[in-house]
Amino acid sequence: MNHHLISSSSPLLMLLFIVLGFALLITPTPWTEARHSDHYGGPAHISSIISEELYNKTFLHKDDNACPAKGFYPYDSFVRATKCFPGFGRAGDLNTQKREVAAFLAQISHETTGGWATAPDGPYAWGLCFKEEVSPQSDYCDSTNKDWPCSPGKSYKGRGPIQLSWNYNYGPAGRALGFDGLGNPEIVANNSDIAFKTALWFWMTPRKPKPSCHDVMVDRYRPTEADLAANRTAGFGLVTNIINGGLECGIPDDSRVNDRIGFFKRYAKLLGVDVGSNLDCANQKPF
């Protein structure tokens, strides 16, 4: 019995070879797909905004012996964390994307700064120096919050790049990111990837009546009547209001607000973008 239903010289077989060969030419191979990805295995977009070299130039002293967080904030952890939030640094035109990244890095720098007025390379070269709050004034447990009850003996002090604080932030952050925020808040100061993810979660997540920091920086913020009455106008100052407005906003020439702005201006310059308007929150009422 002849098992070769189509001989090697058959015109039909030759046509089949041609079709298959053409399909191989137009089908993306793992190599061609890899050309558009970075070595972290995903889209290279954030790396096109801030390279590892620029990241290390931004945070000149984060790995100094003087910084308690030495070695805790590597570039690769930052990049991996951004993959959980694909909207970060991607909305709007390139300048908008750069401005958002600069604003985020500025805010986390203020929260973790080890700089001082006469510090080497200036006060705005010392971001990401701390990974947890030193000498907290309390355990940051809001016992009235029944949705996110505190675990006995746990402190919800500031940890990570954004200095995540309070049980009502640790709880939902942990649920969103897959860790026990209430039972194991310490992980935010012990795991670099999770630390960056909590900062990006806070940045990207609206918490009524507050908009997300992301929406403010990419021109998606739509003020309510209450926002308009409180003069909460879009800009870097409103992001500061979202993060710590209760303590810093509505105060003329507040040093903490000015520190945030100082970081923002330095980083925006490094990224080659303007800072926009409404940098402070001196005339805004807190949320």
Short mmCIF file of N, CA and C in Angstrom, two decimals, residues 142-274:
data_model
loop_
_atom_site.label_atom_id
_atom_site.label_comp_id
_atom_site.label_asym_id
_atom_site.label_seq_id
_atom_site.Cartn_x
_atom_site.Cartn_y
_atom_site.Cartn_z
N ASP A 142 -6.16 52.95 63.29
CA ASP A 142 -7.45 53.61 63.45
C ASP A 142 -8.46 52.55 63.89
N SER A 143 -8.67 52.47 65.20
CA SER A 143 -9.53 51.41 65.75
C SER A 143 -10.99 51.60 65.39
N THR A 144 -11.35 52.79 64.90
CA THR A 144 -12.74 53.02 64.50
C THR A 144 -13.04 52.44 63.12
N ASN A 145 -12.00 52.06 62.39
CA ASN A 145 -12.19 51.51 61.05
C ASN A 145 -12.42 50.01 61.16
N LYS A 146 -13.67 49.61 60.99
CA LYS A 146 -14.05 48.20 61.16
C LYS A 146 -13.84 47.39 59.88
N ASP A 147 -13.67 48.08 58.75
CA ASP A 147 -13.43 47.35 57.49
C ASP A 147 -12.03 46.76 57.45
N TRP A 148 -11.09 47.45 58.10
CA TRP A 148 -9.70 47.01 58.08
C TRP A 148 -9.17 47.00 59.52
N PRO A 149 -9.62 46.02 60.32
CA PRO A 149 -9.25 46.00 61.74
C PRO A 149 -7.77 45.68 61.94
N CYS A 150 -7.18 46.37 62.89
CA CYS A 150 -5.76 46.19 63.17
C CYS A 150 -5.51 44.81 63.80
N SER A 151 -4.37 44.24 63.49
CA SER A 151 -3.94 43.00 64.14
C SER A 151 -3.20 43.36 65.42
N PRO A 152 -3.41 42.61 66.47
CA PRO A 152 -2.78 42.92 67.76
C PRO A 152 -1.25 43.00 67.64
N GLY A 153 -0.70 44.03 68.22
CA GLY A 153 0.74 44.18 68.28
C GLY A 153 1.41 44.67 67.01
N LYS A 154 0.61 44.98 65.98
CA LYS A 154 1.19 45.41 64.71
C LYS A 154 1.22 46.93 64.60
N SER A 155 2.27 47.41 63.96
CA SER A 155 2.40 48.84 63.70
C SER A 155 2.19 49.10 62.22
N TYR A 156 1.38 50.09 61.93
CA TYR A 156 1.11 50.47 60.54
C TYR A 156 1.80 51.80 60.23
N LYS A 157 3.02 51.89 60.73
CA LYS A 157 3.83 53.09 60.49
C LYS A 157 4.24 53.17 59.02
N GLY A 158 4.85 54.31 58.65
CA GLY A 158 5.25 54.51 57.28
C GLY A 158 6.32 53.54 56.83
N ARG A 159 6.06 52.89 55.68
CA ARG A 159 7.04 51.96 55.11
C ARG A 159 7.02 52.08 53.60
N GLY A 160 8.16 51.77 52.99
CA GLY A 160 8.26 51.75 51.54
C GLY A 160 8.44 53.14 50.95
N PRO A 161 8.48 53.23 49.63
CA PRO A 161 8.78 54.51 48.97
C PRO A 161 7.78 55.61 49.26
N ILE A 162 6.50 55.27 49.39
CA ILE A 162 5.48 56.29 49.64
C ILE A 162 5.20 56.41 51.13
N GLN A 163 5.93 55.60 51.95
CA GLN A 163 5.70 55.55 53.39
C GLN A 163 4.23 55.25 53.69
N LEU A 164 3.77 54.13 53.15
CA LEU A 164 2.40 53.67 53.37
C LEU A 164 2.12 53.64 54.87
N SER A 165 1.01 54.23 55.28
CA SER A 165 0.69 54.35 56.70
C SER A 165 -0.78 54.05 56.94
N TRP A 166 -1.11 53.64 58.17
CA TRP A 166 -2.46 53.38 58.66
C TRP A 166 -3.02 52.04 58.15
N ASN A 167 -3.77 51.42 59.04
CA ASN A 167 -4.38 50.12 58.72
C ASN A 167 -5.33 50.20 57.54
N TYR A 168 -6.00 51.35 57.37
CA TYR A 168 -6.96 51.47 56.27
C TYR A 168 -6.28 51.66 54.92
N ASN A 169 -4.95 51.79 54.92
CA ASN A 169 -4.19 51.74 53.67
C ASN A 169 -3.49 50.40 53.50
N TYR A 170 -2.91 49.87 54.58
CA TYR A 170 -2.25 48.57 54.49
C TYR A 170 -3.22 47.47 54.08
N GLY A 171 -4.43 47.50 54.63
CA GLY A 171 -5.40 46.45 54.33
C GLY A 171 -5.75 46.37 52.85
N PRO A 172 -6.28 47.45 52.27
CA PRO A 172 -6.64 47.38 50.85
C PRO A 172 -5.43 47.23 49.93
N ALA A 173 -4.27 47.77 50.31
CA ALA A 173 -3.07 47.58 49.48
C ALA A 173 -2.71 46.10 49.44
N GLY A 174 -2.76 45.46 50.60
CA GLY A 174 -2.45 44.03 50.64
C GLY A 174 -3.44 43.20 49.84
N ARG A 175 -4.70 43.54 49.94
CA ARG A 175 -5.72 42.81 49.17
C ARG A 175 -5.48 42.98 47.67
N ALA A 176 -5.16 44.18 47.25
CA ALA A 176 -4.96 44.46 45.83
C ALA A 176 -3.70 43.80 45.29
N LEU A 177 -2.68 43.70 46.15
CA LEU A 177 -1.37 43.25 45.68
C LEU A 177 -1.02 41.83 46.09
N GLY A 178 -1.86 41.21 46.90
CA GLY A 178 -1.66 39.80 47.24
C GLY A 178 -0.75 39.55 48.43
N PHE A 179 -0.78 40.41 49.43
CA PHE A 179 -0.06 40.13 50.68
C PHE A 179 -0.95 40.51 51.86
N ASP A 180 -0.61 40.01 53.03
CA ASP A 180 -1.40 40.26 54.23
C ASP A 180 -1.00 41.60 54.83
N GLY A 181 -1.66 42.65 54.38
CA GLY A 181 -1.29 43.99 54.82
C GLY A 181 -1.54 44.23 56.29
N LEU A 182 -2.59 43.63 56.83
CA LEU A 182 -2.91 43.84 58.24
C LEU A 182 -2.11 42.93 59.16
N GLY A 183 -1.89 41.69 58.74
CA GLY A 183 -1.18 40.73 59.57
C GLY A 183 0.32 40.75 59.40
N ASN A 184 0.79 41.24 58.26
CA ASN A 184 2.23 41.27 58.00
C ASN A 184 2.63 42.58 57.32
N PRO A 185 2.39 43.70 57.98
CA PRO A 185 2.74 44.99 57.36
C PRO A 185 4.24 45.17 57.17
N GLU A 186 5.03 44.41 57.95
CA GLU A 186 6.49 44.55 57.88
C GLU A 186 7.05 44.19 56.51
N ILE A 187 6.30 43.41 55.75
CA ILE A 187 6.80 42.98 54.44
C ILE A 187 7.07 44.16 53.51
N VAL A 188 6.39 45.28 53.74
CA VAL A 188 6.59 46.46 52.89
C VAL A 188 7.99 47.03 53.08
N ALA A 189 8.61 46.77 54.22
CA ALA A 189 9.97 47.22 54.46
C ALA A 189 10.99 46.09 54.29
N ASN A 190 10.50 44.91 53.89
CA ASN A 190 11.40 43.76 53.76
C ASN A 190 11.46 43.20 52.34
N ASN A 191 10.55 43.61 51.49
CA ASN A 191 10.49 43.09 50.12
C ASN A 191 10.47 44.28 49.16
N SER A 192 11.51 44.42 48.37
CA SER A 192 11.66 45.61 47.51
C SER A 192 10.55 45.72 46.47
N ASP A 193 10.19 44.59 45.86
CA ASP A 193 9.15 44.63 44.84
C ASP A 193 7.81 45.06 45.43
N ILE A 194 7.46 44.47 46.57
CA ILE A 194 6.20 44.82 47.22
C ILE A 194 6.22 46.28 47.66
N ALA A 195 7.35 46.74 48.13
CA ALA A 195 7.46 48.14 48.56
C ALA A 195 7.11 49.09 47.41
N PHE A 196 7.73 48.87 46.25
CA PHE A 196 7.43 49.72 45.10
C PHE A 196 5.97 49.55 44.65
N LYS A 197 5.44 48.35 44.74
CA LYS A 197 4.06 48.12 44.33
C LYS A 197 3.08 48.90 45.22
N THR A 198 3.37 48.98 46.52
CA THR A 198 2.48 49.73 47.40
C THR A 198 2.49 51.22 47.04
N ALA A 199 3.66 51.73 46.66
CA ALA A 199 3.75 53.14 46.27
C ALA A 199 2.95 53.40 45.00
N LEU A 200 3.07 52.50 44.04
CA LEU A 200 2.33 52.66 42.78
C LEU A 200 0.84 52.43 42.99
N TRP A 201 0.50 51.51 43.89
CA TRP A 201 -0.92 51.29 44.21
C TRP A 201 -1.52 52.57 44.77
N PHE A 202 -0.83 53.20 45.71
CA PHE A 202 -1.31 54.45 46.29
C PHE A 202 -1.43 55.52 45.21
N TRP A 203 -0.47 55.58 44.31
CA TRP A 203 -0.44 56.58 43.25
C TRP A 203 -1.58 56.41 42.26
N MET A 204 -1.91 55.19 41.94
CA MET A 204 -2.86 54.89 40.87
C MET A 204 -4.31 54.76 41.34
N THR A 205 -4.52 54.64 42.64
CA THR A 205 -5.85 54.29 43.15
C THR A 205 -6.59 55.50 43.71
N PRO A 206 -7.76 55.84 43.14
CA PRO A 206 -8.56 56.92 43.74
C PRO A 206 -9.21 56.44 45.02
N ARG A 207 -9.29 57.32 46.00
CA ARG A 207 -9.95 56.99 47.27
C ARG A 207 -10.87 58.17 47.60
N LYS A 208 -12.13 58.04 47.27
CA LYS A 208 -13.08 59.14 47.42
C LYS A 208 -13.03 59.73 48.81
N PRO A 209 -13.05 61.06 48.91
CA PRO A 209 -13.27 62.04 47.83
C PRO A 209 -12.02 62.41 47.04
N LYS A 210 -10.91 61.73 47.31
CA LYS A 210 -9.67 62.06 46.62
C LYS A 210 -9.59 61.37 45.26
N PRO A 211 -9.14 62.08 44.24
CA PRO A 211 -8.83 61.43 42.97
C PRO A 211 -7.49 60.70 43.11
N SER A 212 -7.11 59.96 42.10
CA SER A 212 -5.78 59.35 42.14
C SER A 212 -4.73 60.38 41.73
N CYS A 213 -3.53 60.21 42.26
CA CYS A 213 -2.42 61.08 41.85
C CYS A 213 -2.19 60.94 40.34
N HIS A 214 -2.35 59.72 39.84
CA HIS A 214 -2.18 59.45 38.41
C HIS A 214 -3.12 60.30 37.57
N ASP A 215 -4.40 60.30 37.93
CA ASP A 215 -5.38 61.06 37.15
C ASP A 215 -5.06 62.56 37.15
N VAL A 216 -4.57 63.04 38.28
CA VAL A 216 -4.22 64.47 38.35
C VAL A 216 -3.09 64.79 37.39
N MET A 217 -2.07 63.93 37.35
CA MET A 217 -0.89 64.23 36.55
C MET A 217 -1.08 63.98 35.06
N VAL A 218 -2.12 63.24 34.68
CA VAL A 218 -2.33 62.98 33.24
C VAL A 218 -3.59 63.67 32.73
N ASP A 219 -4.06 64.70 33.46
CA ASP A 219 -5.17 65.54 33.02
C ASP A 219 -6.49 64.79 32.93
N ARG A 220 -6.70 63.85 33.84
CA ARG A 220 -7.99 63.14 33.91
C ARG A 220 -8.80 63.55 35.14
N TYR A 221 -8.25 64.44 35.92
CA TYR A 221 -8.93 64.92 37.12
C TYR A 221 -10.06 65.87 36.73
N ARG A 222 -11.25 65.59 37.24
CA ARG A 222 -12.41 66.44 37.01
C ARG A 222 -12.92 66.91 38.36
N PRO A 223 -12.64 68.17 38.74
CA PRO A 223 -13.00 68.64 40.08
C PRO A 223 -14.50 68.69 40.31
N THR A 224 -14.89 68.32 41.51
CA THR A 224 -16.29 68.43 41.92
C THR A 224 -16.54 69.87 42.37
N GLU A 225 -17.77 70.17 42.71
CA GLU A 225 -18.07 71.51 43.24
C GLU A 225 -17.30 71.76 44.53
N ALA A 226 -17.18 70.72 45.34
CA ALA A 226 -16.41 70.87 46.59
C ALA A 226 -14.94 71.14 46.30
N ASP A 227 -14.40 70.49 45.28
CA ASP A 227 -13.00 70.72 44.90
C ASP A 227 -12.80 72.16 44.44
N LEU A 228 -13.72 72.64 43.63
CA LEU A 228 -13.61 74.01 43.12
C LEU A 228 -13.69 75.02 44.26
N ALA A 229 -14.58 74.76 45.21
CA ALA A 229 -14.72 75.66 46.35
C ALA A 229 -13.47 75.65 47.23
N ALA A 230 -12.77 74.52 47.24
CA ALA A 230 -11.56 74.39 48.05
C ALA A 230 -10.30 74.76 47.28
N ASN A 231 -10.49 75.24 46.04
CA ASN A 231 -9.37 75.66 45.18
C ASN A 231 -8.40 74.52 44.89
N ARG A 232 -8.93 73.31 44.80
CA ARG A 232 -8.08 72.16 44.53
C ARG A 232 -7.91 72.01 43.02
N THR A 233 -6.95 72.75 42.49
CA THR A 233 -6.70 72.79 41.05
C THR A 233 -5.64 71.76 40.67
N ALA A 234 -5.73 71.27 39.44
CA ALA A 234 -4.82 70.23 38.98
C ALA A 234 -3.39 70.71 38.93
N GLY A 235 -2.47 69.82 39.26
CA GLY A 235 -1.06 70.14 39.25
C GLY A 235 -0.35 69.36 40.34
N PHE A 236 0.94 69.52 40.41
CA PHE A 236 1.75 68.80 41.39
C PHE A 236 1.30 69.11 42.82
N GLY A 237 0.84 70.34 43.06
CA GLY A 237 0.37 70.70 44.39
C GLY A 237 -0.82 69.88 44.85
N LEU A 238 -1.68 69.52 43.92
CA LEU A 238 -2.84 68.70 44.28
C LEU A 238 -2.40 67.28 44.65
N VAL A 239 -1.36 66.80 44.01
CA VAL A 239 -0.82 65.48 44.37
C VAL A 239 -0.31 65.51 45.82
N THR A 240 0.37 66.58 46.18
CA THR A 240 0.81 66.73 47.56
C THR A 240 -0.39 66.75 48.51
N ASN A 241 -1.45 67.40 48.10
CA ASN A 241 -2.68 67.45 48.90
C ASN A 241 -3.24 66.05 49.11
N ILE A 242 -3.24 65.25 48.06
CA ILE A 242 -3.74 63.87 48.16
C ILE A 242 -2.90 63.07 49.14
N ILE A 243 -1.59 63.26 49.09
CA ILE A 243 -0.68 62.44 49.90
C ILE A 243 -0.65 62.88 51.35
N ASN A 244 -0.58 64.19 51.60
CA ASN A 244 -0.42 64.64 52.99
C ASN A 244 -1.00 66.04 53.21
N GLY A 245 -2.12 66.31 52.52
CA GLY A 245 -2.69 67.66 52.57
C GLY A 245 -3.12 68.11 53.95
N GLY A 246 -3.55 67.18 54.78
CA GLY A 246 -4.02 67.55 56.11
C GLY A 246 -2.96 68.23 56.96
N LEU A 247 -1.70 67.93 56.67
CA LEU A 247 -0.60 68.50 57.45
C LEU A 247 0.16 69.59 56.70
N GLU A 248 0.08 69.58 55.37
CA GLU A 248 0.96 70.46 54.60
C GLU A 248 0.25 71.54 53.78
N CYS A 249 -1.02 71.36 53.47
CA CYS A 249 -1.69 72.28 52.55
C CYS A 249 -2.44 73.39 53.29
N GLY A 250 -2.66 74.49 52.58
CA GLY A 250 -3.30 75.65 53.19
C GLY A 250 -2.34 76.45 54.04
N ILE A 251 -1.04 76.19 53.88
CA ILE A 251 -0.01 76.85 54.67
C ILE A 251 0.95 77.56 53.71
N PRO A 252 1.09 78.86 53.80
CA PRO A 252 2.01 79.57 52.89
C PRO A 252 3.46 79.14 53.10
N ASP A 253 4.16 78.87 52.02
CA ASP A 253 5.60 78.61 52.03
C ASP A 253 5.99 77.49 53.00
N ASP A 254 5.24 76.41 52.98
CA ASP A 254 5.53 75.28 53.86
C ASP A 254 6.81 74.58 53.41
N SER A 255 7.72 74.32 54.32
CA SER A 255 9.03 73.75 53.96
C SER A 255 8.91 72.35 53.39
N ARG A 256 7.93 71.58 53.86
CA ARG A 256 7.76 70.22 53.35
C ARG A 256 7.26 70.24 51.91
N VAL A 257 6.33 71.14 51.64
CA VAL A 257 5.83 71.30 50.27
C VAL A 257 6.96 71.76 49.36
N ASN A 258 7.76 72.69 49.83
CA ASN A 258 8.87 73.20 49.04
C ASN A 258 9.90 72.11 48.75
N ASP A 259 10.07 71.20 49.70
CA ASP A 259 11.00 70.10 49.49
C ASP A 259 10.51 69.18 48.37
N ARG A 260 9.23 68.91 48.37
CA ARG A 260 8.64 68.08 47.30
C ARG A 260 8.84 68.77 45.94
N ILE A 261 8.61 70.06 45.91
CA ILE A 261 8.77 70.81 44.66
C ILE A 261 10.22 70.80 44.20
N GLY A 262 11.15 70.90 45.16
CA GLY A 262 12.56 70.88 44.81
C GLY A 262 12.96 69.59 44.12
N PHE A 263 12.48 68.47 44.64
CA PHE A 263 12.74 67.18 43.99
C PHE A 263 12.12 67.14 42.59
N PHE A 264 10.89 67.61 42.50
CA PHE A 264 10.18 67.58 41.22
C PHE A 264 10.92 68.38 40.16
N LYS A 265 11.38 69.54 40.52
CA LYS A 265 12.09 70.39 39.55
C LYS A 265 13.38 69.72 39.08
N ARG A 266 14.10 69.11 40.01
CA ARG A 266 15.35 68.44 39.63
C ARG A 266 15.07 67.26 38.68
N TYR A 267 14.08 66.46 39.02
CA TYR A 267 13.80 65.27 38.22
C TYR A 267 13.21 65.63 36.86
N ALA A 268 12.35 66.64 36.83
CA ALA A 268 11.79 67.08 35.55
C ALA A 268 12.91 67.54 34.62
N LYS A 269 13.88 68.23 35.20
CA LYS A 269 15.02 68.69 34.38
C LYS A 269 15.81 67.51 33.85
N LEU A 270 16.03 66.50 34.69
CA LEU A 270 16.75 65.31 34.25
C LEU A 270 16.01 64.59 33.13
N LEU A 271 14.68 64.61 33.19
CA LEU A 271 13.87 63.94 32.18
C LEU A 271 13.57 64.82 30.98
N GLY A 272 13.95 66.09 31.06
CA GLY A 272 13.76 66.99 29.94
C GLY A 272 12.32 67.41 29.72
N VAL A 273 11.62 67.74 30.81
CA VAL A 273 10.21 68.13 30.70
C VAL A 273 9.93 69.27 31.67
N ASP A 274 8.93 70.11 31.36
CA ASP A 274 8.57 71.19 32.27
C ASP A 274 7.72 70.65 33.41
#
